Short mmCIF file of C-alpha atoms in Angstrom, two decimals:
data_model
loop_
_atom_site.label_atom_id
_atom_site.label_comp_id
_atom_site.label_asym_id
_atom_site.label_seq_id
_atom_site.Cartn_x
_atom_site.Cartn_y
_atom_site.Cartn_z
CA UNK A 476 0.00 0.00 0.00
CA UNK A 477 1.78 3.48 -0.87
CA UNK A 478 2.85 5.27 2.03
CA UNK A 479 3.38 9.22 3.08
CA UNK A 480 7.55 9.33 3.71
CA UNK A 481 9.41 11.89 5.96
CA UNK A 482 12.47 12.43 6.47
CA UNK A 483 14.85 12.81 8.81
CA UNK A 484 13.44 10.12 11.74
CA UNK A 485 14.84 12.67 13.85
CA UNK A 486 16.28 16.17 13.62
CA UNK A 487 18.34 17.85 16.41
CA UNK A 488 19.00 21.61 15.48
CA UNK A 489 20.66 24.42 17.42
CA UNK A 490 18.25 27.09 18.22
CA UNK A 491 18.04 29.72 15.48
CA UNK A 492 19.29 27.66 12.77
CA UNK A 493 17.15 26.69 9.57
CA UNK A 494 15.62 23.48 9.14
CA UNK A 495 14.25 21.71 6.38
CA UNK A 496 11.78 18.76 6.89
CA UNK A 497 11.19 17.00 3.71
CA UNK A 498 7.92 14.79 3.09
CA UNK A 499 6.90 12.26 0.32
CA UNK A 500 3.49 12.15 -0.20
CA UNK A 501 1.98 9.54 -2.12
CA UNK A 502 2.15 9.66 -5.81
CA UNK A 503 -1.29 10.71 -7.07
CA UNK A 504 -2.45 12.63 -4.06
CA UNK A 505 -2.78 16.63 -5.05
CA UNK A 506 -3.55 17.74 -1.45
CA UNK A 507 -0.85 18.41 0.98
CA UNK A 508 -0.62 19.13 4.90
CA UNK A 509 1.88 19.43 7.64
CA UNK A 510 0.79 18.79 11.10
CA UNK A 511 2.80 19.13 14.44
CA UNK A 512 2.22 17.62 18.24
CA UNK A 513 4.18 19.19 20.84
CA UNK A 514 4.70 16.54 23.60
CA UNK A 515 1.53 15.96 25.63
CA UNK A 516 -0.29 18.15 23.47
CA UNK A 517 -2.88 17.45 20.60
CA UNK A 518 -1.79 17.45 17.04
CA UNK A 519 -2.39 20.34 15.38
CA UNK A 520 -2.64 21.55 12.08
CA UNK A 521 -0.01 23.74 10.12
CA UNK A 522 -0.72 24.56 6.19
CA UNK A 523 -2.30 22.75 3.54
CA UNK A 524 -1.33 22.97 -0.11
CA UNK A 525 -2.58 22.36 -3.51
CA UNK A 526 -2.10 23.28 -7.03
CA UNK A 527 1.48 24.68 -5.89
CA UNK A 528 0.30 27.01 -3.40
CA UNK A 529 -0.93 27.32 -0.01
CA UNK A 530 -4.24 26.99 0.36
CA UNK A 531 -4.66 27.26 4.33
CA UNK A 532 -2.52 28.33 7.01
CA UNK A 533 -3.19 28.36 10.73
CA UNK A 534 -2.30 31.07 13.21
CA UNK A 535 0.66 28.93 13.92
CA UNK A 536 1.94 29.34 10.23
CA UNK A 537 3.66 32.74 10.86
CA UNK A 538 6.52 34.01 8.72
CA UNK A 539 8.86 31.80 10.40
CA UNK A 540 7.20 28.93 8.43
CA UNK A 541 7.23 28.23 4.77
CA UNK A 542 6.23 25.35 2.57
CA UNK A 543 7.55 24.39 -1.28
CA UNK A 544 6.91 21.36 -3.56
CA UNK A 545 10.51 22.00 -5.43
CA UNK A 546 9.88 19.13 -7.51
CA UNK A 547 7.52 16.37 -8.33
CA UNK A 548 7.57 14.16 -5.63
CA UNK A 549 8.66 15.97 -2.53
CA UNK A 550 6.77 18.62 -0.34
CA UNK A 551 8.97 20.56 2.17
CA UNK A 552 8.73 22.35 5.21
CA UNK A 553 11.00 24.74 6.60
CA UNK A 554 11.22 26.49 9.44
CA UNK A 555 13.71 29.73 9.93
CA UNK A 556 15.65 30.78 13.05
CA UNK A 557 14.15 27.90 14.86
CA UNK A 558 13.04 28.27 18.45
CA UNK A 559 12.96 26.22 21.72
CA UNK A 560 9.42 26.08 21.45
CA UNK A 561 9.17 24.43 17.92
CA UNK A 562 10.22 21.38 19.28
CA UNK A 563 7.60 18.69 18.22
CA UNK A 564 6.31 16.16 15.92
CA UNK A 565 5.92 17.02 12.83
CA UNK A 566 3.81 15.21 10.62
CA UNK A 567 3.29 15.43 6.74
CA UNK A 568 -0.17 13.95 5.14
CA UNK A 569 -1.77 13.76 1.52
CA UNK A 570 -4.99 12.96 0.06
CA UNK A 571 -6.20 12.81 -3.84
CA UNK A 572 -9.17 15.22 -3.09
CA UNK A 573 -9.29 17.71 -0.06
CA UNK A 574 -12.88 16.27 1.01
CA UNK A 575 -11.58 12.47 1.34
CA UNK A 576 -9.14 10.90 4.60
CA UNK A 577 -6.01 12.44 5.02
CA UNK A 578 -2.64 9.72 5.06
CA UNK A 579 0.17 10.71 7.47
CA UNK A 580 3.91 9.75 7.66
CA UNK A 581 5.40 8.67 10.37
CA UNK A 582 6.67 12.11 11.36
CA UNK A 583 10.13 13.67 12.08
CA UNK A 584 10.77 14.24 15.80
CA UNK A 585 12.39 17.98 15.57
CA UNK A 586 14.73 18.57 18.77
CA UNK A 587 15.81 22.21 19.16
CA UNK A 588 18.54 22.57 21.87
CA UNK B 128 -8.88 24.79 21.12
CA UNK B 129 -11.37 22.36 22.66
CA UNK B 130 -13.29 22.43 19.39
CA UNK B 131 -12.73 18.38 19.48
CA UNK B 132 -12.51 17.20 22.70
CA UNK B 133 -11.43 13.13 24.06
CA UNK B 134 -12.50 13.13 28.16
CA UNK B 135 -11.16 9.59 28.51
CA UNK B 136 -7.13 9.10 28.20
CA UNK B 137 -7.19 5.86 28.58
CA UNK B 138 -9.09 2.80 28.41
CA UNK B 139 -8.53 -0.81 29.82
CA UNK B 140 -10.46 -3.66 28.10
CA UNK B 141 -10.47 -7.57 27.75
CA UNK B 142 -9.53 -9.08 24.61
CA UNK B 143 -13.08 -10.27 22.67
CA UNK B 144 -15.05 -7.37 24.31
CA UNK B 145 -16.42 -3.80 22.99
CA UNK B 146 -14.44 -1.06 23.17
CA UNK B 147 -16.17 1.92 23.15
CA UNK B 148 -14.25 5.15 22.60
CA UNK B 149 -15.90 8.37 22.66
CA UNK B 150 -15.20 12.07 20.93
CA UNK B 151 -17.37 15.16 21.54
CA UNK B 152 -16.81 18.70 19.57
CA UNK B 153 -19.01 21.98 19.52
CA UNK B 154 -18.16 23.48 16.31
CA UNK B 155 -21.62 22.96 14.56
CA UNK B 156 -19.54 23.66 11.15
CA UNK B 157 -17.85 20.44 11.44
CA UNK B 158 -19.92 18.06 9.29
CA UNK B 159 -16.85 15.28 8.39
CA UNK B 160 -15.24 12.82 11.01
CA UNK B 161 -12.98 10.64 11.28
CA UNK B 162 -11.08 8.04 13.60
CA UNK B 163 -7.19 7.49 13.24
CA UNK B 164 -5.16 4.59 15.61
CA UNK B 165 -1.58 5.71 16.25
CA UNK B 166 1.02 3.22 17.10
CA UNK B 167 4.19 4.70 19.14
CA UNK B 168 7.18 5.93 16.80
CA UNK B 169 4.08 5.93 13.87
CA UNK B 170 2.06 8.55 12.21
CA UNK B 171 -1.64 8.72 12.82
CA UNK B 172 -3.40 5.49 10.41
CA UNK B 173 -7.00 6.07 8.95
CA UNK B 174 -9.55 3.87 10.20
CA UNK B 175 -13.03 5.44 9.65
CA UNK B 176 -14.90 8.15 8.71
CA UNK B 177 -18.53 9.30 8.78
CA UNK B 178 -20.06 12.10 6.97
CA UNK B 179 -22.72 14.23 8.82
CA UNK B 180 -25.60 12.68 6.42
CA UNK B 181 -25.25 9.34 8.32
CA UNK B 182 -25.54 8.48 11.66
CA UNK B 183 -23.73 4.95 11.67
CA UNK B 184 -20.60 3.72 9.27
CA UNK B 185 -19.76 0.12 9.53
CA UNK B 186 -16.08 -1.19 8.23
CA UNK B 187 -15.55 -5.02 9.89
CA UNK B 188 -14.95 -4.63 13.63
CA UNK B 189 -15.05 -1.05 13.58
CA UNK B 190 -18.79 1.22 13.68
CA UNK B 191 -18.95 4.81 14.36
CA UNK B 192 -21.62 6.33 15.49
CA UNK B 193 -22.35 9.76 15.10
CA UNK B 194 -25.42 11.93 17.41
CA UNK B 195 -25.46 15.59 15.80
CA UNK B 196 -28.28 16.59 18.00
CA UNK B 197 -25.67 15.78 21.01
CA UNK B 198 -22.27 16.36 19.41
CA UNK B 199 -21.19 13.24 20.08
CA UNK B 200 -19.54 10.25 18.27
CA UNK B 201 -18.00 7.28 19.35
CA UNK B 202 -15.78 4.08 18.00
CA UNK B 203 -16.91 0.70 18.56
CA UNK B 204 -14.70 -2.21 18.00
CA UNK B 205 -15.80 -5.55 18.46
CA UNK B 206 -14.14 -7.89 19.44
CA UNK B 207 -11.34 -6.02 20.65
CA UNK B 208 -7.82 -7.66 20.29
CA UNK B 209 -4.24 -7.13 21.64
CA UNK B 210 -3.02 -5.52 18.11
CA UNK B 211 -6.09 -2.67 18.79
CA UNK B 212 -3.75 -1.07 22.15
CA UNK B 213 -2.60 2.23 20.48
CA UNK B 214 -3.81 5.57 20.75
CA UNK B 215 -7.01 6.38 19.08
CA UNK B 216 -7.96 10.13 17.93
CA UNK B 217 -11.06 11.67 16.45
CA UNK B 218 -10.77 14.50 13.73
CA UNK B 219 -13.19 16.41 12.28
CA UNK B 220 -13.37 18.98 9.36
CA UNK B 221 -15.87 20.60 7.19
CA UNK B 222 -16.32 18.74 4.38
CA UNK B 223 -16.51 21.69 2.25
CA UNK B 224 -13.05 22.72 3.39
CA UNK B 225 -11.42 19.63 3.05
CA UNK B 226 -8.48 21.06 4.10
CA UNK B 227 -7.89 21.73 8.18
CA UNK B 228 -8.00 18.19 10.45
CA UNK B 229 -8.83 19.31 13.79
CA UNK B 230 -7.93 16.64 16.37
CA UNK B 231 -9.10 15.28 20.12
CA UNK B 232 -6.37 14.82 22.67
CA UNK B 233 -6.52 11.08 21.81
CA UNK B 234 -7.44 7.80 23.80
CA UNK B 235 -4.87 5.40 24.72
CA UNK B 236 -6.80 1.74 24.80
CA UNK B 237 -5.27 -1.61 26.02
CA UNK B 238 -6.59 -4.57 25.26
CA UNK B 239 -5.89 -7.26 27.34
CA UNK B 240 -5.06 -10.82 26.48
#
């Protein structure tokens, strides 16, 4: 069965450095998401993206954030000058149509120190 | 945000019985929902969904049952077996939207042999 892929497993970044999380999703999905958990917190949405552009952010998308499909098959997130506090899960999914269930990775734990 | 909301973190049952898992959410906008098992070190897995047009969706073991009047849906799996322990979280979005997962603080159930 085709699977959503992230990678890194696990990312440990100094704070305020870039990082770049980079997510598979599966082949003839159109619809793209990130999703984060902080630990002992729900998961919570990020951005979604379609058609090559963002087509919903949350508050928690601020500038710091941005998303990019550089090529066919990958869908990136990166996050700039990175901060204690965006330590999490982070968690890519895809679907073919936006109204149908979403398919996650298995996430990339991000460790800022 | 306790749009989505899980009151039980956990939940201890015998292997062969019901497990009954329950979700509650006030946004009257949601009208899609959906039930995702999460295995540690995994990324949430799609079990079920039921659109706001039905009030029961059947797939093998699992039935959700949805109560618009009361806000309420729950997860039934029968019979329960070892391989169901893993965290269990509703979602719901509008269907329209298609776009923005909102999640419950997730259930952890055990099934015991």
């Amino acid at each position: 069965e085709p699977e959503v892929t992230q990678t890194p497993s696990h990312q440990v970044t100094q704070m305020g450095q870039e990082v770049i999380l980079r997510c598979v999703p599966i082949s003839n999905h159109l619809y793209f998401y990130w999703y984060r958990q902080i630990l002992g917190q729900k998961v919570e949405f990020l951005v979604s993206f379609y058609n090559n552009e963002i087509s919903e952010k949350s508050e928690i998308f601020d500038d710091q954030f941005s998303v990019e499909r550089p090529d066919g098959s990958n869908f990136t997130l990166k996050i700039r000058s990175t901060k204690l506090e965006d330590s999490a899960m982070y968690f890519c999914a895809s679907n073919r149509q936006g109204n149908q269930p979403q398919h996650f990775g298995d996430g990339t734990r991000l460790s800022i120190l | 945000d306790q749009q989505v909301k899980q009151n039980s973190p956990s939940l201890s049952v015998q292997e062969g019985r019901i497990s009954i898992l329950n979700c509650d959410y006030t946004n009257s906008m949601f009208d899609y929902f959906l039930w995702y098992k999460k295995y540690p070190a995994e990324g949430p897995t799609f079990l079920i969904s039921i659109s706001s047009i039905k009030d029961k969706n059947e797939d093998g073991r699992f039935t959700v049952f949805l109560n618009k009047s009361a806000k309420h849906l729950s997860l039934h799996i029968v019979p329960s077996q070892p391989g169901d322990s893993a965290v269990y979280f509703c979602a719901a979005d509008w269907e329209t939207s298609g776009s923005r997962l909102t999640f419950g603080e997730g259930t952890q159930l055990t099934v015991n042999p």
